[in-house]
Tab-separated table of C-alpha atoms in Angstrom:
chain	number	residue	atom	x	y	z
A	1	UNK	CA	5.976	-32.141	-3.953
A	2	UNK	CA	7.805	-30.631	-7.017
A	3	UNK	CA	7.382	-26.818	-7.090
A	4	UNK	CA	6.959	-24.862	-9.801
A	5	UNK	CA	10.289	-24.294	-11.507
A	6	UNK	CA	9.390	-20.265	-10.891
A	7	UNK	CA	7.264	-17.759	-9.568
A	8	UNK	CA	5.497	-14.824	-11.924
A	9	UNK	CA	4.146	-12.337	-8.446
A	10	UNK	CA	1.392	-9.306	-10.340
A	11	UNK	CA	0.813	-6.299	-8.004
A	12	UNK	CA	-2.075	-4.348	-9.499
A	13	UNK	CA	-4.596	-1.695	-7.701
A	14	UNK	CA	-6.607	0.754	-9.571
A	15	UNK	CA	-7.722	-0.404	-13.340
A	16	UNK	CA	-5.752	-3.519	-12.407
A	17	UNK	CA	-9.006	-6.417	-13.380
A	18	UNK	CA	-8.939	-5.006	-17.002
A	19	UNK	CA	-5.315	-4.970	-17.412
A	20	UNK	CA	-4.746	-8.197	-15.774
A	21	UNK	CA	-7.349	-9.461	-18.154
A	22	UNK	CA	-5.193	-8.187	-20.920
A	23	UNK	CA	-2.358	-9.501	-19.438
A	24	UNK	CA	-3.207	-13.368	-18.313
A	25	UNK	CA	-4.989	-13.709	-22.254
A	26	UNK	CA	-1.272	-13.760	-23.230
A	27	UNK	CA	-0.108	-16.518	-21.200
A	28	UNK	CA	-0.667	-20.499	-22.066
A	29	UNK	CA	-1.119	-23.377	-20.069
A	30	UNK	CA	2.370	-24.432	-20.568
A	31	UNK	CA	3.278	-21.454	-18.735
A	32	UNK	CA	7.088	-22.747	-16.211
A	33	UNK	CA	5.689	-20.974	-13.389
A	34	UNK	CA	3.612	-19.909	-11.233
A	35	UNK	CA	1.473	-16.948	-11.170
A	36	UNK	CA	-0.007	-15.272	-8.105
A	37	UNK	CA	-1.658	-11.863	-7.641
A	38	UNK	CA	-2.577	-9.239	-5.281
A	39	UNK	CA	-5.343	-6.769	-6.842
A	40	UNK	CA	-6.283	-4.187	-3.519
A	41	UNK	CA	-9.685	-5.195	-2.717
A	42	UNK	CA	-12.261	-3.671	-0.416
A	43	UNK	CA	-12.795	-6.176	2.401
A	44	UNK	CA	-16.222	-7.047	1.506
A	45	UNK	CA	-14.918	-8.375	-2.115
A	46	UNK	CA	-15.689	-11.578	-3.647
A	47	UNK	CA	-13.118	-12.935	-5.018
A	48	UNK	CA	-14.801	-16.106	-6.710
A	49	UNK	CA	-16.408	-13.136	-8.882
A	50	UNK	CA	-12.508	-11.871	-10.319
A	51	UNK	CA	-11.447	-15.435	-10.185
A	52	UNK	CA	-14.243	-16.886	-12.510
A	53	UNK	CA	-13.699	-13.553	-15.134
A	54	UNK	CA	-9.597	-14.165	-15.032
A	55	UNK	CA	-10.904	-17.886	-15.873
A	56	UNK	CA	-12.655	-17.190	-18.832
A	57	UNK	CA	-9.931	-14.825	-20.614
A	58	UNK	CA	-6.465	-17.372	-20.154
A	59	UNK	CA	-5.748	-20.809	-20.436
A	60	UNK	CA	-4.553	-20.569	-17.126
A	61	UNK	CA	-5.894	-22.572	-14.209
A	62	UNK	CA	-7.298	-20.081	-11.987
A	63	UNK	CA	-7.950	-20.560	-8.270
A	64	UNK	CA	-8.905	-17.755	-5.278
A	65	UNK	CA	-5.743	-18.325	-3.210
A	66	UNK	CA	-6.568	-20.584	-0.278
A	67	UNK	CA	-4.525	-21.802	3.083
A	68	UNK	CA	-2.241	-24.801	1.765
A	69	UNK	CA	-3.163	-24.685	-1.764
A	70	UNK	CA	0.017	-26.497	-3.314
A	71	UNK	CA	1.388	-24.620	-5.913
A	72	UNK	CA	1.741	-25.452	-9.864
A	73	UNK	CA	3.224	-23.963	-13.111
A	74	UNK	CA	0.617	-23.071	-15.300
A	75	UNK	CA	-1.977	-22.118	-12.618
A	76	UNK	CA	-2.731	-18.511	-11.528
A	77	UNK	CA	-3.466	-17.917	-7.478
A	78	UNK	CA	-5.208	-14.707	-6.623
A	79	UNK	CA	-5.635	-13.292	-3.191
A	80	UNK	CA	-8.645	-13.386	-1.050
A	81	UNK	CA	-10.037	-9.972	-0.190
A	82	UNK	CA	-8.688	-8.751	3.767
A	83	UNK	CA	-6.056	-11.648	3.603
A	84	UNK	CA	-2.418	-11.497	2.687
A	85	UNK	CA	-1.275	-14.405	0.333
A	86	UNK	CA	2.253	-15.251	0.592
A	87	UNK	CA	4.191	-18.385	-0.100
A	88	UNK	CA	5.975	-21.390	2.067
A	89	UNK	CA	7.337	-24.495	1.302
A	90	UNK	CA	5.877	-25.104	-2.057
A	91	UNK	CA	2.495	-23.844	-1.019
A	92	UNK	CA	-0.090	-20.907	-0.580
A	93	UNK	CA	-0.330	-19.153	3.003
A	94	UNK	CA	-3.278	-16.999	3.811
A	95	UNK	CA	-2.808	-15.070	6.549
A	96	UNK	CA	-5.078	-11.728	8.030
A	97	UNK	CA	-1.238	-10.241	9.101
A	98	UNK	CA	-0.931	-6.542	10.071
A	99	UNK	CA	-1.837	-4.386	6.777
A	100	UNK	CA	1.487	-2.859	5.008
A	101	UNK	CA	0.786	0.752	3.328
A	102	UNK	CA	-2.084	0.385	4.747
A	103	UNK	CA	-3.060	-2.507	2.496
A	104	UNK	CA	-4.758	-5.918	3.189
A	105	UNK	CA	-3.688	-8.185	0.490
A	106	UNK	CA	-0.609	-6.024	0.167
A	107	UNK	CA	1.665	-6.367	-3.066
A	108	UNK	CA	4.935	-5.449	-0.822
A	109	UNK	CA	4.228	-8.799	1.340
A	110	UNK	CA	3.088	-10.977	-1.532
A	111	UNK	CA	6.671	-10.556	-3.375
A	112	UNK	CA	8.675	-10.072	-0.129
A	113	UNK	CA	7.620	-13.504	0.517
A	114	UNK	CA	8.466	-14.916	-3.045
A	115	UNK	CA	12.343	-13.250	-3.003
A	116	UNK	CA	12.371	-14.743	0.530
A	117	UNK	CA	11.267	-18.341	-0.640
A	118	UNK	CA	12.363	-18.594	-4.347
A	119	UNK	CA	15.152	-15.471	-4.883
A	120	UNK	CA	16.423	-15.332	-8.300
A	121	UNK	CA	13.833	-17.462	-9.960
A	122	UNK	CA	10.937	-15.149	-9.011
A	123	UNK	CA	9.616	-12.271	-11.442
A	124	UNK	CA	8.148	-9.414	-9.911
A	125	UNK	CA	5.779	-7.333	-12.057
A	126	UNK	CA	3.757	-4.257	-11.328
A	127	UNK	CA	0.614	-2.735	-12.898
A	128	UNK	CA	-1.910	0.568	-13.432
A	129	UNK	CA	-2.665	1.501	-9.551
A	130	UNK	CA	-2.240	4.395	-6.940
A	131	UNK	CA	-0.100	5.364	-4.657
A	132	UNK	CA	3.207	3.029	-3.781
A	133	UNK	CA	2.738	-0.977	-2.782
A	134	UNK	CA	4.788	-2.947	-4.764
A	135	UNK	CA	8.265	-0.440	-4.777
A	136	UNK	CA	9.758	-1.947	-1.685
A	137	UNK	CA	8.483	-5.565	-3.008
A	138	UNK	CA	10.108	-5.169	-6.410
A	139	UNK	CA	13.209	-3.972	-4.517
A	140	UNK	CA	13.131	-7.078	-2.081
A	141	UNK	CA	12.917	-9.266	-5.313
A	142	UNK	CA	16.035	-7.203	-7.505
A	143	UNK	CA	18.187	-7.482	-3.647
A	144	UNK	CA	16.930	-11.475	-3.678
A	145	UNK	CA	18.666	-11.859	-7.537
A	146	UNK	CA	15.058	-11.755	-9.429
A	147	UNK	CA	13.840	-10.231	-12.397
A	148	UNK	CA	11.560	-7.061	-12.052
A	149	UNK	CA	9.212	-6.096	-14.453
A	150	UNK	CA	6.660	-2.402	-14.923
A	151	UNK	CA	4.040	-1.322	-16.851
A	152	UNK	CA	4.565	1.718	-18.699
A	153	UNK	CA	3.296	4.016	-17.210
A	154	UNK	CA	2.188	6.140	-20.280
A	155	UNK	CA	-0.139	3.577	-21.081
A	156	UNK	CA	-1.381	2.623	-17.343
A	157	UNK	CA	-4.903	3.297	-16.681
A	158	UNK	CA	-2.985	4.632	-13.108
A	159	UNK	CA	0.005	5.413	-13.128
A	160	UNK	CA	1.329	6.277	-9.360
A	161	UNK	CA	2.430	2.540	-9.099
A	162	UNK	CA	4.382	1.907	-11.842
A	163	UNK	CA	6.328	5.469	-11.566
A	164	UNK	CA	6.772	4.773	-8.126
A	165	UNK	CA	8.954	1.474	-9.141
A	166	UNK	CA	10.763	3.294	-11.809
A	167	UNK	CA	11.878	6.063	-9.425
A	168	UNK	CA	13.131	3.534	-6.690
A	169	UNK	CA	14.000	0.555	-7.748
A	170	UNK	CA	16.516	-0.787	-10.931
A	171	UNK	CA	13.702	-1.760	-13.060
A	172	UNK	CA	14.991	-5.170	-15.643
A	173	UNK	CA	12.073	-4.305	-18.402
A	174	UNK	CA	9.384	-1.517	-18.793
A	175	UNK	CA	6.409	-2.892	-21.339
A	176	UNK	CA	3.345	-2.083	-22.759
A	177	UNK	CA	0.721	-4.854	-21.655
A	178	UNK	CA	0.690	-6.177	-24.916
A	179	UNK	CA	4.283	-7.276	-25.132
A	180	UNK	CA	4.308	-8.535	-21.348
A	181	UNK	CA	2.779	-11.668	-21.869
A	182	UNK	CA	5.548	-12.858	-24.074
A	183	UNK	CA	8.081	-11.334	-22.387
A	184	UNK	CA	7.422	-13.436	-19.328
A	185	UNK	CA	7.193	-16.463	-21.757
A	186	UNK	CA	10.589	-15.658	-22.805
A	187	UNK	CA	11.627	-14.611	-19.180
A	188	UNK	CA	10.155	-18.008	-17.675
A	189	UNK	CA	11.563	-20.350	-20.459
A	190	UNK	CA	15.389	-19.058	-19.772
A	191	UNK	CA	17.778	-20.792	-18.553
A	192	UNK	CA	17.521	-21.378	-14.488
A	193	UNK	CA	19.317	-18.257	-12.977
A	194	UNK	CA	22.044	-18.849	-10.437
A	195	UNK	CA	20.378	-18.164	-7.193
A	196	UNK	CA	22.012	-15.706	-4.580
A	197	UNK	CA	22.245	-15.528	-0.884
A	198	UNK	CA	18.826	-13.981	0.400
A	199	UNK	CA	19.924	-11.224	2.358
A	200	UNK	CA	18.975	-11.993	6.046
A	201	UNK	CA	16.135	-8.344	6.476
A	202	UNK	CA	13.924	-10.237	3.863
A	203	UNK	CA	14.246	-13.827	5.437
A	204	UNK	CA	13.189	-12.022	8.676
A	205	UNK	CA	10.151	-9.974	7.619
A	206	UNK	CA	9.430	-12.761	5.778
A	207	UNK	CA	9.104	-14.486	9.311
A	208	UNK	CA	7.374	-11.412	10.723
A	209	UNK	CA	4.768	-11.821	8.120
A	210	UNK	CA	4.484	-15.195	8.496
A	211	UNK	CA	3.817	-14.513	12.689
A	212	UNK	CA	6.812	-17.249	13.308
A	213	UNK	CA	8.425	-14.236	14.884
A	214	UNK	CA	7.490	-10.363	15.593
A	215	UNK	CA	9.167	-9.474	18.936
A	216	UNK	CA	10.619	-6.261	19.309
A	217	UNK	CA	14.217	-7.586	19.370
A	218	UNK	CA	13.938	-9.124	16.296
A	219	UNK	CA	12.645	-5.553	14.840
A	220	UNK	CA	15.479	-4.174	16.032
A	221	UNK	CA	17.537	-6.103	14.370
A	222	UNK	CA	16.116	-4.385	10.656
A	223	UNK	CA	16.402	-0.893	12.047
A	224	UNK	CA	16.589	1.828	14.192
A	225	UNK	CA	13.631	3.498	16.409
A	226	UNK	CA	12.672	6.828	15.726
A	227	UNK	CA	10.228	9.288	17.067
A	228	UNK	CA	7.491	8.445	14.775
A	229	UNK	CA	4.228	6.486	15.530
A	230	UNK	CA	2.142	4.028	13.454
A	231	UNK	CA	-0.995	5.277	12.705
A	232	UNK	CA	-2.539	2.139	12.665
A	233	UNK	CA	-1.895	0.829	16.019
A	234	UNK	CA	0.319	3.723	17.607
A	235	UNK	CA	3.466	1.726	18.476
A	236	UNK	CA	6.724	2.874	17.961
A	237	UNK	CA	8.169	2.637	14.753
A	238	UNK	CA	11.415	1.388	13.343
A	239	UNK	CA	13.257	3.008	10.017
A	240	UNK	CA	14.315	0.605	7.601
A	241	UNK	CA	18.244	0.401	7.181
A	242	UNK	CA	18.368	-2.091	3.719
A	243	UNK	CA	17.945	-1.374	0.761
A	244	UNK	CA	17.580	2.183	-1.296
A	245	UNK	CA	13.228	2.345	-0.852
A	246	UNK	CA	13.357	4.251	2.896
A	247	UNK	CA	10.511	2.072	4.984
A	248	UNK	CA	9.022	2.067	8.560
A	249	UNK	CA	7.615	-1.095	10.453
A	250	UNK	CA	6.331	-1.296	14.336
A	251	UNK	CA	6.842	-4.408	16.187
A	252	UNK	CA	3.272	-5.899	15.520
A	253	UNK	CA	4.277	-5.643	11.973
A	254	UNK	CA	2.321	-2.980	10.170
A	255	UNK	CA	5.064	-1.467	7.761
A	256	UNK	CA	5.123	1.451	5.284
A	257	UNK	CA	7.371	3.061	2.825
A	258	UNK	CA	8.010	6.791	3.622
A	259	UNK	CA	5.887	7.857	1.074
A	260	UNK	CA	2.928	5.643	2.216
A	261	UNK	CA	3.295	6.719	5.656
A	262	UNK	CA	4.001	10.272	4.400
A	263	UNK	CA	-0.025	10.351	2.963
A	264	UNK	CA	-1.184	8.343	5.921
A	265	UNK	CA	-0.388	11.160	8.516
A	266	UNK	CA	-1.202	14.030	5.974
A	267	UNK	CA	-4.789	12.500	6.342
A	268	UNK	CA	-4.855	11.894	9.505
A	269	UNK	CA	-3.318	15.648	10.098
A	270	UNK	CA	-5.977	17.030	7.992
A	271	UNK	CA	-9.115	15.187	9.588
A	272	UNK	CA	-7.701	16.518	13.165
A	273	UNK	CA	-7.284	20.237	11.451
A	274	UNK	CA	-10.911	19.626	9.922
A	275	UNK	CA	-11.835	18.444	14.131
A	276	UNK	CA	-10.195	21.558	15.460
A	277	UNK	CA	-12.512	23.786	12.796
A	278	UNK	CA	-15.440	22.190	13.883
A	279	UNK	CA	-14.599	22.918	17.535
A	280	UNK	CA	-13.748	26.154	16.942
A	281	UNK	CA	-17.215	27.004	15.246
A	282	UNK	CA	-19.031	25.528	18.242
A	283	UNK	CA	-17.071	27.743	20.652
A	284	UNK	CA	-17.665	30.526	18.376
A	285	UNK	CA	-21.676	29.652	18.711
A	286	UNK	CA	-21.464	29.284	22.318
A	287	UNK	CA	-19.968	32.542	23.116
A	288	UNK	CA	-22.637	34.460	20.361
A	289	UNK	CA	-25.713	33.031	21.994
A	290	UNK	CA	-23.975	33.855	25.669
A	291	UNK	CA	-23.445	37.253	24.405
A	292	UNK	CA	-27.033	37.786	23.354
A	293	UNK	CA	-28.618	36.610	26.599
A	294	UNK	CA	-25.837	38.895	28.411
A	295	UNK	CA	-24.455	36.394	30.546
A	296	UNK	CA	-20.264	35.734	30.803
A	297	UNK	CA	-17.993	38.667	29.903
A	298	UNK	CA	-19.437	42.087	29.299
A	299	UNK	CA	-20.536	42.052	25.317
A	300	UNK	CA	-17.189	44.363	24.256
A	301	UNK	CA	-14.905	41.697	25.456
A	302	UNK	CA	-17.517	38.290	24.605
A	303	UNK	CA	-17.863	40.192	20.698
A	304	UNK	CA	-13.790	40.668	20.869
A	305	UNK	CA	-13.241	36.571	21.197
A	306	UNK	CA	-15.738	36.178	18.803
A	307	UNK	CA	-13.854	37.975	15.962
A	308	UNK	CA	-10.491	36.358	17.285
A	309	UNK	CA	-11.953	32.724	16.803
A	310	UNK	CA	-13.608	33.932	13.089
A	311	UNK	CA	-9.916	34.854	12.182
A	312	UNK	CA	-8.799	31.663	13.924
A	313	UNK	CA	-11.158	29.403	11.526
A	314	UNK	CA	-10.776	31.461	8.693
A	315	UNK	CA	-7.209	30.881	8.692
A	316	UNK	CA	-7.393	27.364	9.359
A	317	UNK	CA	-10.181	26.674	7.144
A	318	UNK	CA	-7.971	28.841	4.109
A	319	UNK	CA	-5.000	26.180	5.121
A	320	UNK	CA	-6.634	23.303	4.610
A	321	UNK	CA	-7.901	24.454	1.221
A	322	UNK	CA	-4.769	25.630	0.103
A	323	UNK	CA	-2.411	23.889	1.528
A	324	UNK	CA	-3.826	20.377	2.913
A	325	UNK	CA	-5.887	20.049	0.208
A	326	UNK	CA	-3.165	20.492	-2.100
A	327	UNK	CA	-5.132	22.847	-4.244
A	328	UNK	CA	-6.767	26.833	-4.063
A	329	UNK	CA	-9.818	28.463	-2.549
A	330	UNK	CA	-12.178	28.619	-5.324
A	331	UNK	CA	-13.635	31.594	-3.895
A	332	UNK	CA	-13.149	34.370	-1.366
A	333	UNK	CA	-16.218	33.360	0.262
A	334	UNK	CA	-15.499	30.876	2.845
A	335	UNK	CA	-15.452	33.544	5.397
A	336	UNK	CA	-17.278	33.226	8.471
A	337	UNK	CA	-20.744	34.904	8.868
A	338	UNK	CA	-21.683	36.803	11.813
């Protein structure tokens, strides 16, 4: 089967249907590659829906990426919602694969997968979106010999993903969406780069991804454990040693960058802070209506713990708000009431 003579891989998140919209209207038919695209959907998604609207604004062929679908220049592949879409032999491969900064499709495993299968004739781009997916996958593509390509982030509706990129990876071109399309043309119509060796850490997550392999010898051979846990299954975690984006995997093969896995455990921190509050209060109630029917301590001492756990919740409740929360008490009044 002849395979498309390159590979265009989009990483979008938030306000990424309107700018892909902008950006696919730019691209003919004739297009010498193929184009495939995560857009973070919520699981329940329909993808047909996006599909059928990317149809109707680019002469591109567009299809909702499907197990085995062959690829072909000129025809744009997006992934199904609470799948990953990567690529084998010439073809699409759906797989529901441990989620990767905490995604499911994930941009990082979409363009892993197309340094580790097509190196320097893939083009990585990234679009408007939060947070960080897609800076480890446009490094995986510049370490593979590929061309990596950003939105500007002045003009992104979102623009965590695109800085993101530009402060961790060697970005090739930063566009507007309105000069992307042709840039690609131009970028796709070049001469056929001279491919480089993949470097063996992407050939192996690629694998990992791909469930082929996933043991915890063969994480060991990206990394080094460290006393850290994944918060999505609790296994131990290894710290990536390739490469300049800093990035944690476990041996069932949820990965993060440090910044992903950073936010992760600052939620999961707060919610247990938010827990301890909550506990707190009920104590708090517990020894009140104890005191009141005179029964435990003597009241002096039950009224003493009382004020201890109000100062205990006040200053927990004051951390989260100011610190947790990342942003000031509005008011002095979140004091607890007697």
């Amino acid at each position: 089967m002849h395979q498309p003579p390159r590979l265009v891989v989009i990483g979008t998140s938030a306000g990424g249907m309107p700018a892909l919209g902008r950006l696919v209207a730019q691209l003919p038919a004739s297009l010498e590659a193929a184009v495939l695209v995560v857009q973070h959907l919520a699981p329940e998604s329909l993808g047909q829906i996006l599909v059928d609207r990317l149809a109707k604004q680019t002469e591109l062929v567009c299809h909702l990426g499907a197990h085995g679908q062959h690829l072909h220049a000129g025809h744009l592949y997006l992934a199904p919602a609470d799948r990953h879409m990567l690529v084998k032999d010439g073809h699409v491969f759906i797989t529901k694969g441990p989620r990767e900064n905490h995604y499911r499709p994930a941009v990082d495993a979409l363009f892993r997968s197309a340094a580790a299968v097509y190196g320097a004739r893939t083009i990585g781009v990234v679009l408007t979106g939060m947070l960080h997916d897609g800076t480890a996958g446009l490094e995986f593509i510049k370490r593979a010999g590929g061309i990596t390509v950003v939105q500007d982030p002045q003009e992104a509706e979102f623009s965590s993903m695109p800085e993101s990129a530009l402060s961790n990876v060697q970005i090739d071109h930063v566009v507007p969406l309105s000069s992307m399309g042709p840039l690609l043309q131009q970028l796709t119509q070049a001469p056929a780069p001279q491919q480089v060796a993949i470097p063996p850490d992407i050939l192996l997550e690629a694998q990992i991804a791909e469930r082929v392999v996933g043991s915890t010898d063969d994480v060991e051979k990206l990394g080094r454990q460290v006393p850290l846990t994944c918060p999505d299954c609790g296994g131990s975690l290894w710290e990536m040693q390739h490469g300049e984006v800093l990035r944690y995997r476990c041996h069932t093969g949820h990965a993060f960058t440090a910044d992903s896995l950073m936010r992760v455990t600052q939620d999961s921190l707060e919610e247990s802070m938010w827990v301890a509050v909550r506990m707190l209060e009920e104590r708090k109630n517990l020894l009140a209506s104890m005191s009141r029917r005179g029964e435990g301590f003597g009241s002096p001492q039950q009224e003493e713990r009382i004020e201890e756990l109000k100062v205990h919740i006040n200053r927990l409740r004051q951390f989260l708000l100011n610190g947790a929360a990342g942003r000031p008490a509005e008011h002095g009044d979140m004091q607890v009431s007697s």
